[in-house]
């Protein structure tokens, strides 16, 4: 059975509020709390639920539509018994802020500026607006920008709230045209191993590993190190504005490259039957105690997560589902015999201390990720008797794909039909 899933996302942003209007928004979240409590109070009094929205709206110092959203939330909570205490009565009488809920183009608005930043405008009270610029994760900014530009997307309700005293906006977006295939329905699992200077992809089907591709992007690593040095220099010279400019330039460069790489990953994945793209959930690793220096280094390189997210949402656009697995041992496990030992891996070389299998270490990791992904989908994982030749491509700074580079780090003792190149 194919359970088609509509593309729905909640995008989180921080609000850079113009002038000193932050208190306006804060007051509105207090008013939102009042509307919530008042709804609960009226419901407790036995007032007809149909009458509650208008009665609360008449006294709330909020735009009517926003009040209605808050009332609906409170009534919904009562309906689900979340607001009842042990005596069977609603218990909710809290103080403090409550998210300001609003409908798009009624309680809030979003506009993409010429420089690509997104401006928000939230109605806190009738004729009182809070304006400014959205800040946050590049991937979320990009999705929202795309959503605002396309009829395929619906911008839904938002919640404005304070998180650790920082004002935030959580926006719901829905893609009405595209659907993502149910991942249980997949026939190929694509393991994606993201590293500082490359990404390794392996496609696993019921017949074994179909193909492997390593996309090298040494210029991302190089540029990040170069910018890092430059930033350090101007930092010492105490020129914060130059420092910020460099940071922006670097971010744009890296983002642009990562977008190209993520597009490449999705295009490569599309050639296989019903693929599901599998990533390591690096967040999960942070809670684990011993994950070694490789993982430690990777966690501190933000672009990994950005690349995963860019790929995930581009894949969703093409209907390709994604899955996330725990990264534990993916780089130390032998994909052929399963023997797991840290000494198996030495930089980009993998040599199993048990069966002697040799491989490009990142490819090995991508196979392990695919195997974990297939287990997550409840597959009977096929026994791997051989692995295909590793294909390598290199992304140049121009964005073009270079001729395939020959490497000695490929699987030995298995079929070696030479290195084939791909281009796009
Ligand atoms: Zn082995």
mmCIF file of C-alpha atoms in Angstrom, residues 20-334:
data_model
loop_
_atom_site.group_PDB
_atom_site.id
_atom_site.type_symbol
_atom_site.label_atom_id
_atom_site.label_comp_id
_atom_site.label_asym_id
_atom_site.label_seq_id
_atom_site.Cartn_x
_atom_site.Cartn_y
_atom_site.Cartn_z
ATOM 1 C CA UNK A 20 12.547 48.721 20.014
ATOM 2 C CA UNK A 21 9.237 47.075 19.220
ATOM 3 C CA UNK A 22 10.061 43.853 20.980
ATOM 4 C CA UNK A 23 7.883 44.854 23.941
ATOM 5 C CA UNK A 24 4.873 45.182 21.606
ATOM 6 C CA UNK A 25 5.270 41.550 20.637
ATOM 7 C CA UNK A 26 5.828 40.505 24.215
ATOM 8 C CA UNK A 27 2.661 42.326 25.322
ATOM 9 C CA UNK A 28 0.763 40.537 22.573
ATOM 10 C CA UNK A 29 1.929 37.136 23.854
ATOM 11 C CA UNK A 30 0.630 38.131 27.312
ATOM 12 C CA UNK A 31 -2.662 39.149 25.727
ATOM 13 C CA UNK A 32 -2.668 35.821 23.935
ATOM 14 C CA UNK A 33 -2.344 34.115 27.313
ATOM 15 C CA UNK A 34 -5.299 36.138 28.591
ATOM 16 C CA UNK A 35 -7.413 35.044 25.600
ATOM 17 C CA UNK A 36 -6.435 31.426 26.232
ATOM 18 C CA UNK A 37 -7.338 31.598 29.929
ATOM 19 C CA UNK A 38 -10.548 33.483 29.236
ATOM 20 C CA UNK A 39 -11.621 30.750 26.813
ATOM 21 C CA UNK A 40 -11.024 28.097 29.443
ATOM 22 C CA UNK A 41 -12.856 30.173 32.055
ATOM 23 C CA UNK A 42 -15.926 30.698 29.855
ATOM 24 C CA UNK A 43 -15.979 27.028 28.912
ATOM 25 C CA UNK A 44 -15.862 26.104 32.598
ATOM 26 C CA UNK A 45 -18.774 28.457 33.246
ATOM 27 C CA UNK A 46 -20.742 26.456 30.737
ATOM 28 C CA UNK A 47 -20.901 29.082 28.002
ATOM 29 C CA UNK A 48 -21.827 27.584 24.619
ATOM 30 C CA UNK A 49 -18.589 26.895 22.737
ATOM 31 C CA UNK A 50 -19.974 28.540 19.608
ATOM 32 C CA UNK A 51 -20.316 31.828 21.476
ATOM 33 C CA UNK A 52 -16.867 31.800 23.034
ATOM 34 C CA UNK A 53 -14.813 33.094 20.071
ATOM 35 C CA UNK A 54 -16.850 36.297 19.742
ATOM 36 C CA UNK A 55 -17.015 36.929 23.471
ATOM 37 C CA UNK A 56 -13.247 36.580 23.882
ATOM 38 C CA UNK A 57 -12.552 38.625 20.753
ATOM 39 C CA UNK A 58 -14.721 41.475 22.031
ATOM 40 C CA UNK A 59 -12.428 41.952 25.018
ATOM 41 C CA UNK A 60 -9.033 40.870 23.732
ATOM 42 C CA UNK A 61 -6.627 43.549 22.569
ATOM 43 C CA UNK A 62 -5.572 41.475 19.570
ATOM 44 C CA UNK A 63 -6.610 41.374 15.923
ATOM 45 C CA UNK A 64 -9.798 39.326 15.727
ATOM 46 C CA UNK A 65 -8.356 36.609 13.563
ATOM 47 C CA UNK A 66 -5.470 36.035 15.963
ATOM 48 C CA UNK A 67 -7.874 35.782 18.909
ATOM 49 C CA UNK A 68 -9.866 33.180 17.004
ATOM 50 C CA UNK A 69 -6.765 31.056 16.447
ATOM 51 C CA UNK A 70 -5.885 31.201 20.167
ATOM 52 C CA UNK A 71 -9.475 30.379 21.204
ATOM 53 C CA UNK A 72 -9.510 27.434 18.810
ATOM 54 C CA UNK A 73 -6.277 26.150 20.357
ATOM 55 C CA UNK A 74 -7.682 26.426 23.897
ATOM 56 C CA UNK A 75 -10.935 24.680 22.968
ATOM 57 C CA UNK A 76 -8.955 22.006 21.160
ATOM 58 C CA UNK A 77 -6.916 21.430 24.319
ATOM 59 C CA UNK A 78 -10.086 21.093 26.372
ATOM 60 C CA UNK A 79 -11.534 18.678 23.891
ATOM 61 C CA UNK A 80 -8.465 16.509 24.271
ATOM 62 C CA UNK A 81 -8.741 16.649 28.067
ATOM 63 C CA UNK A 82 -5.325 18.246 28.381
ATOM 64 C CA UNK A 83 -6.872 21.055 30.326
ATOM 65 C CA UNK A 84 -8.719 18.999 32.908
ATOM 66 C CA UNK A 85 -7.338 18.407 36.365
ATOM 67 C CA UNK A 86 -7.989 15.457 38.642
ATOM 68 C CA UNK A 87 -11.453 16.689 39.507
ATOM 69 C CA UNK A 88 -12.507 16.643 35.906
ATOM 70 C CA UNK A 89 -12.376 20.411 35.615
ATOM 71 C CA UNK A 90 -10.191 22.528 33.385
ATOM 72 C CA UNK A 91 -7.093 23.501 35.326
ATOM 73 C CA UNK A 92 -5.512 26.011 33.064
ATOM 74 C CA UNK A 93 -5.000 29.407 34.697
ATOM 75 C CA UNK A 94 -1.344 30.094 34.022
ATOM 76 C CA UNK A 95 0.350 33.449 33.839
ATOM 77 C CA UNK A 96 2.986 34.571 31.404
ATOM 78 C CA UNK A 97 3.328 34.524 27.649
ATOM 79 C CA UNK A 98 1.502 32.285 25.191
ATOM 80 C CA UNK A 99 2.344 31.928 21.487
ATOM 81 C CA UNK A 100 0.597 34.452 19.318
ATOM 82 C CA UNK A 101 -1.116 32.400 16.630
ATOM 83 C CA UNK A 102 -1.996 33.993 13.324
ATOM 84 C CA UNK A 103 -3.176 33.229 9.796
ATOM 85 C CA UNK A 104 -1.023 34.256 6.870
ATOM 86 C CA UNK A 105 -2.050 37.561 5.281
ATOM 87 C CA UNK A 106 -4.431 38.175 8.176
ATOM 88 C CA UNK A 107 -2.393 38.257 11.348
ATOM 89 C CA UNK A 108 1.024 38.281 9.699
ATOM 90 C CA UNK A 109 2.781 38.857 6.396
ATOM 91 C CA UNK A 110 6.058 37.877 4.769
ATOM 92 C CA UNK A 111 7.914 39.596 1.932
ATOM 93 C CA UNK A 112 11.122 38.664 0.137
ATOM 94 C CA UNK A 113 13.334 41.731 -0.241
ATOM 95 C CA UNK A 114 15.623 42.440 -3.179
ATOM 96 C CA UNK A 115 18.641 41.235 -1.228
ATOM 97 C CA UNK A 116 16.942 37.894 -0.584
ATOM 98 C CA UNK A 117 16.230 38.452 3.087
ATOM 99 C CA UNK A 118 12.666 37.891 4.284
ATOM 100 C CA UNK A 119 10.775 40.668 6.004
ATOM 101 C CA UNK A 120 8.007 39.871 8.468
ATOM 102 C CA UNK A 121 5.118 41.965 9.678
ATOM 103 C CA UNK A 122 3.063 40.738 12.606
ATOM 104 C CA UNK A 123 -0.118 42.415 13.820
ATOM 105 C CA UNK A 124 0.213 42.549 17.572
ATOM 106 C CA UNK A 125 -2.856 44.703 18.110
ATOM 107 C CA UNK A 126 -5.270 46.363 15.700
ATOM 108 C CA UNK A 127 -3.163 48.900 13.756
ATOM 109 C CA UNK A 128 -0.008 47.981 15.681
ATOM 110 C CA UNK A 129 2.594 46.052 13.744
ATOM 111 C CA UNK A 130 5.956 44.617 14.549
ATOM 112 C CA UNK A 131 8.332 44.491 11.593
ATOM 113 C CA UNK A 132 11.821 43.195 10.919
ATOM 114 C CA UNK A 133 13.848 40.449 9.260
ATOM 115 C CA UNK A 134 13.760 36.682 9.750
ATOM 116 C CA UNK A 135 16.972 35.027 10.803
ATOM 117 C CA UNK A 136 17.902 31.401 11.173
ATOM 118 C CA UNK A 137 18.908 28.202 9.497
ATOM 119 C CA UNK A 138 19.750 28.653 5.800
ATOM 120 C CA UNK A 139 17.736 25.606 4.832
ATOM 121 C CA UNK A 140 14.604 27.024 6.458
ATOM 122 C CA UNK A 141 15.117 30.469 4.921
ATOM 123 C CA UNK A 142 15.533 28.810 1.510
ATOM 124 C CA UNK A 143 12.368 26.741 1.788
ATOM 125 C CA UNK A 144 10.354 29.747 2.874
ATOM 126 C CA UNK A 145 11.748 31.848 0.036
ATOM 127 C CA UNK A 146 10.818 29.098 -2.437
ATOM 128 C CA UNK A 147 7.388 28.726 -0.834
ATOM 129 C CA UNK A 148 6.676 32.461 -1.101
ATOM 130 C CA UNK A 149 7.626 32.425 -4.777
ATOM 131 C CA UNK A 150 5.551 29.421 -5.813
ATOM 132 C CA UNK A 151 1.834 28.709 -6.126
ATOM 133 C CA UNK A 152 2.533 25.125 -5.175
ATOM 134 C CA UNK A 153 2.941 26.124 -1.566
ATOM 135 C CA UNK A 154 0.464 27.300 1.011
ATOM 136 C CA UNK A 155 1.767 29.420 3.853
ATOM 137 C CA UNK A 156 -0.260 28.414 6.880
ATOM 138 C CA UNK A 157 -0.595 29.552 10.451
ATOM 139 C CA UNK A 158 2.301 30.876 12.430
ATOM 140 C CA UNK A 159 3.194 31.090 16.093
ATOM 141 C CA UNK A 160 5.184 34.047 17.426
ATOM 142 C CA UNK A 161 6.727 33.317 20.806
ATOM 143 C CA UNK A 162 9.665 33.954 23.080
ATOM 144 C CA UNK A 163 12.181 31.181 23.500
ATOM 145 C CA UNK A 164 14.840 31.927 26.127
ATOM 146 C CA UNK A 165 13.907 35.598 25.746
ATOM 147 C CA UNK A 166 14.554 35.465 21.999
ATOM 148 C CA UNK A 167 11.539 36.237 19.811
ATOM 149 C CA UNK A 168 10.812 33.423 17.353
ATOM 150 C CA UNK A 169 8.423 32.737 14.520
ATOM 151 C CA UNK A 170 7.340 29.196 13.636
ATOM 152 C CA UNK A 171 5.742 29.077 10.205
ATOM 153 C CA UNK A 172 3.764 26.139 8.789
ATOM 154 C CA UNK A 173 4.090 25.569 5.063
ATOM 155 C CA UNK A 174 2.392 22.925 2.925
ATOM 156 C CA UNK A 175 3.208 21.889 -0.588
ATOM 157 C CA UNK A 176 -0.127 21.145 -2.196
ATOM 158 C CA UNK A 177 1.226 19.761 -5.470
ATOM 159 C CA UNK A 178 3.984 17.432 -4.434
ATOM 160 C CA UNK A 179 3.758 14.327 -2.375
ATOM 161 C CA UNK A 180 6.494 12.225 -0.871
ATOM 162 C CA UNK A 181 6.346 8.489 -1.435
ATOM 163 C CA UNK A 182 5.982 6.333 1.667
ATOM 164 C CA UNK A 183 9.496 5.177 2.599
ATOM 165 C CA UNK A 184 8.239 1.662 3.410
ATOM 166 C CA UNK A 185 7.513 1.374 -0.280
ATOM 167 C CA UNK A 186 11.199 1.830 -1.259
ATOM 168 C CA UNK A 187 13.255 -0.566 -3.381
ATOM 169 C CA UNK A 188 16.632 1.159 -3.139
ATOM 170 C CA UNK A 189 18.281 2.705 -0.108
ATOM 171 C CA UNK A 190 20.871 5.424 -0.712
ATOM 172 C CA UNK A 191 23.389 5.731 2.137
ATOM 173 C CA UNK A 192 24.860 9.253 2.324
ATOM 174 C CA UNK A 193 28.132 9.771 4.201
ATOM 175 C CA UNK A 194 28.877 13.496 4.515
ATOM 176 C CA UNK A 195 32.463 14.565 5.180
ATOM 177 C CA UNK A 196 34.422 17.793 5.250
ATOM 178 C CA UNK A 197 35.692 17.430 1.693
ATOM 179 C CA UNK A 198 33.421 14.855 0.079
ATOM 180 C CA UNK A 199 30.163 13.007 0.209
ATOM 181 C CA UNK A 200 30.014 9.245 -0.440
ATOM 182 C CA UNK A 201 26.837 7.650 -1.807
ATOM 183 C CA UNK A 202 25.990 3.967 -2.048
ATOM 184 C CA UNK A 203 22.794 2.535 -3.499
ATOM 185 C CA UNK A 204 21.638 -0.707 -1.900
ATOM 186 C CA UNK A 205 18.849 -2.882 -3.289
ATOM 187 C CA UNK A 206 17.714 -6.452 -2.625
ATOM 188 C CA UNK A 207 20.487 -7.533 -5.026
ATOM 189 C CA UNK A 208 23.261 -5.824 -3.061
ATOM 190 C CA UNK A 209 25.162 -2.580 -3.610
ATOM 191 C CA UNK A 210 24.201 -1.311 -7.077
ATOM 192 C CA UNK A 211 26.615 1.596 -7.361
ATOM 193 C CA UNK A 212 28.836 3.959 -5.378
ATOM 194 C CA UNK A 213 29.688 7.577 -6.089
ATOM 195 C CA UNK A 214 32.078 9.822 -4.179
ATOM 196 C CA UNK A 215 31.625 13.540 -4.855
ATOM 197 C CA UNK A 216 34.754 15.436 -3.869
ATOM 198 C CA UNK A 217 34.464 19.112 -3.001
ATOM 199 C CA UNK A 218 37.904 20.071 -1.682
ATOM 200 C CA UNK A 219 37.279 23.748 -2.497
ATOM 201 C CA UNK A 220 34.604 24.001 0.196
ATOM 202 C CA UNK A 221 37.073 22.873 2.826
ATOM 203 C CA UNK A 222 39.786 25.056 1.307
ATOM 204 C CA UNK A 223 37.602 28.179 1.170
ATOM 205 C CA UNK A 224 36.319 27.672 4.691
ATOM 206 C CA UNK A 225 39.866 27.467 5.990
ATOM 207 C CA UNK A 226 40.890 30.488 3.935
ATOM 208 C CA UNK A 227 37.989 32.583 5.236
ATOM 209 C CA UNK A 228 38.694 31.375 8.736
ATOM 210 C CA UNK A 229 42.250 32.756 8.516
ATOM 211 C CA UNK A 230 41.034 36.014 6.986
ATOM 212 C CA UNK A 231 38.413 36.450 9.697
ATOM 213 C CA UNK A 232 41.030 35.853 12.367
ATOM 214 C CA UNK A 233 43.245 38.535 10.843
ATOM 215 C CA UNK A 234 40.577 41.252 10.718
ATOM 216 C CA UNK A 235 39.336 40.221 14.124
ATOM 217 C CA UNK A 236 42.762 40.995 15.501
ATOM 218 C CA UNK A 237 42.675 44.321 13.676
ATOM 219 C CA UNK A 238 39.363 45.048 15.386
ATOM 220 C CA UNK A 239 37.351 45.701 12.308
ATOM 221 C CA UNK A 240 34.059 44.034 13.109
ATOM 222 C CA UNK A 241 32.263 45.249 9.970
ATOM 223 C CA UNK A 242 34.817 43.611 7.656
ATOM 224 C CA UNK A 243 34.588 40.541 9.814
ATOM 225 C CA UNK A 244 30.833 40.400 9.297
ATOM 226 C CA UNK A 245 31.149 40.971 5.549
ATOM 227 C CA UNK A 246 33.590 38.096 5.268
ATOM 228 C CA UNK A 247 31.308 35.883 7.259
ATOM 229 C CA UNK A 248 28.430 36.687 4.905
ATOM 230 C CA UNK A 249 30.579 36.054 1.842
ATOM 231 C CA UNK A 250 31.812 32.764 3.185
ATOM 232 C CA UNK A 251 28.290 31.680 4.124
ATOM 233 C CA UNK A 252 27.042 32.491 0.616
ATOM 234 C CA UNK A 253 29.922 30.630 -1.015
ATOM 235 C CA UNK A 254 29.464 27.533 1.113
ATOM 236 C CA UNK A 255 25.692 27.596 0.752
ATOM 237 C CA UNK A 256 25.911 27.880 -3.013
ATOM 238 C CA UNK A 257 28.297 24.907 -3.219
ATOM 239 C CA UNK A 258 26.238 22.796 -0.869
ATOM 240 C CA UNK A 259 23.127 23.450 -2.934
ATOM 241 C CA UNK A 260 24.926 22.177 -6.037
ATOM 242 C CA UNK A 261 26.188 19.098 -4.244
ATOM 243 C CA UNK A 262 22.739 18.352 -2.813
ATOM 244 C CA UNK A 263 21.188 18.656 -6.285
ATOM 245 C CA UNK A 264 23.817 16.210 -7.546
ATOM 246 C CA UNK A 265 22.927 13.723 -4.789
ATOM 247 C CA UNK A 266 19.211 13.865 -5.610
ATOM 248 C CA UNK A 267 19.813 13.512 -9.353
ATOM 249 C CA UNK A 268 22.051 10.518 -8.801
ATOM 250 C CA UNK A 269 19.447 8.925 -6.508
ATOM 251 C CA UNK A 270 16.701 9.307 -9.111
ATOM 252 C CA UNK A 271 18.235 6.719 -11.439
ATOM 253 C CA UNK A 272 17.409 3.911 -8.976
ATOM 254 C CA UNK A 273 14.053 2.264 -8.467
ATOM 255 C CA UNK A 274 11.999 3.820 -5.645
ATOM 256 C CA UNK A 275 14.887 5.217 -3.684
ATOM 257 C CA UNK A 276 14.949 6.365 -0.080
ATOM 258 C CA UNK A 277 17.849 8.595 0.975
ATOM 259 C CA UNK A 278 19.386 7.765 4.349
ATOM 260 C CA UNK A 279 21.449 10.149 6.480
ATOM 261 C CA UNK A 280 23.246 9.863 9.754
ATOM 262 C CA UNK A 281 21.453 11.741 12.484
ATOM 263 C CA UNK A 282 24.446 13.539 13.970
ATOM 264 C CA UNK A 283 22.246 15.030 16.665
ATOM 265 C CA UNK A 284 21.675 11.569 18.035
ATOM 266 C CA UNK A 285 25.404 11.141 18.379
ATOM 267 C CA UNK A 286 25.822 14.142 20.613
ATOM 268 C CA UNK A 287 24.047 12.285 23.409
ATOM 269 C CA UNK A 288 26.271 9.266 23.071
ATOM 270 C CA UNK A 289 29.473 9.252 25.126
ATOM 271 C CA UNK A 290 32.278 7.907 22.979
ATOM 272 C CA UNK A 291 32.035 8.837 19.368
ATOM 273 C CA UNK A 292 35.678 9.530 18.686
ATOM 274 C CA UNK A 293 37.462 12.442 17.125
ATOM 275 C CA UNK A 294 36.097 11.952 13.610
ATOM 276 C CA UNK A 295 32.539 12.440 14.780
ATOM 277 C CA UNK A 296 33.549 15.232 17.103
ATOM 278 C CA UNK A 297 35.109 17.141 14.252
ATOM 279 C CA UNK A 298 32.096 16.547 12.047
ATOM 280 C CA UNK A 299 29.692 17.851 14.658
ATOM 281 C CA UNK A 300 31.538 21.121 14.759
ATOM 282 C CA UNK A 301 31.254 21.618 11.056
ATOM 283 C CA UNK A 302 27.844 23.069 10.591
ATOM 284 C CA UNK A 303 27.707 22.510 6.790
ATOM 285 C CA UNK A 304 27.080 18.788 7.312
ATOM 286 C CA UNK A 305 23.646 19.390 8.639
ATOM 287 C CA UNK A 306 22.954 22.046 6.030
ATOM 288 C CA UNK A 307 23.889 19.611 3.243
ATOM 289 C CA UNK A 308 21.660 16.933 4.738
ATOM 290 C CA UNK A 309 18.740 19.345 4.959
ATOM 291 C CA UNK A 310 19.196 20.776 1.465
ATOM 292 C CA UNK A 311 19.289 17.243 0.094
ATOM 293 C CA UNK A 312 16.301 16.164 2.144
ATOM 294 C CA UNK A 313 14.037 18.936 0.933
ATOM 295 C CA UNK A 314 15.197 18.734 -2.691
ATOM 296 C CA UNK A 315 14.499 14.997 -2.527
ATOM 297 C CA UNK A 316 11.040 15.697 -1.095
ATOM 298 C CA UNK A 317 10.371 17.927 -4.093
ATOM 299 C CA UNK A 318 11.008 14.904 -6.291
ATOM 300 C CA UNK A 319 8.838 12.673 -4.105
ATOM 301 C CA UNK A 320 11.849 10.855 -2.647
ATOM 302 C CA UNK A 321 11.562 10.093 1.074
ATOM 303 C CA UNK A 322 14.450 10.379 3.535
ATOM 304 C CA UNK A 323 15.295 8.424 6.672
ATOM 305 C CA UNK A 324 17.720 9.081 9.508
ATOM 306 C CA UNK A 325 19.827 6.523 11.340
ATOM 307 C CA UNK A 326 22.080 6.501 14.392
ATOM 308 C CA UNK A 327 25.676 7.079 13.163
ATOM 309 C CA UNK A 328 27.265 4.786 15.716
ATOM 310 C CA UNK A 329 30.090 2.625 14.219
ATOM 311 C CA UNK A 330 29.227 3.477 10.611
ATOM 312 C CA UNK A 331 32.853 4.366 9.915
ATOM 313 C CA UNK A 332 34.439 1.465 11.825
ATOM 314 C CA UNK A 333 32.310 -1.433 10.648
ATOM 315 C CA UNK A 334 33.454 -3.666 7.790
#
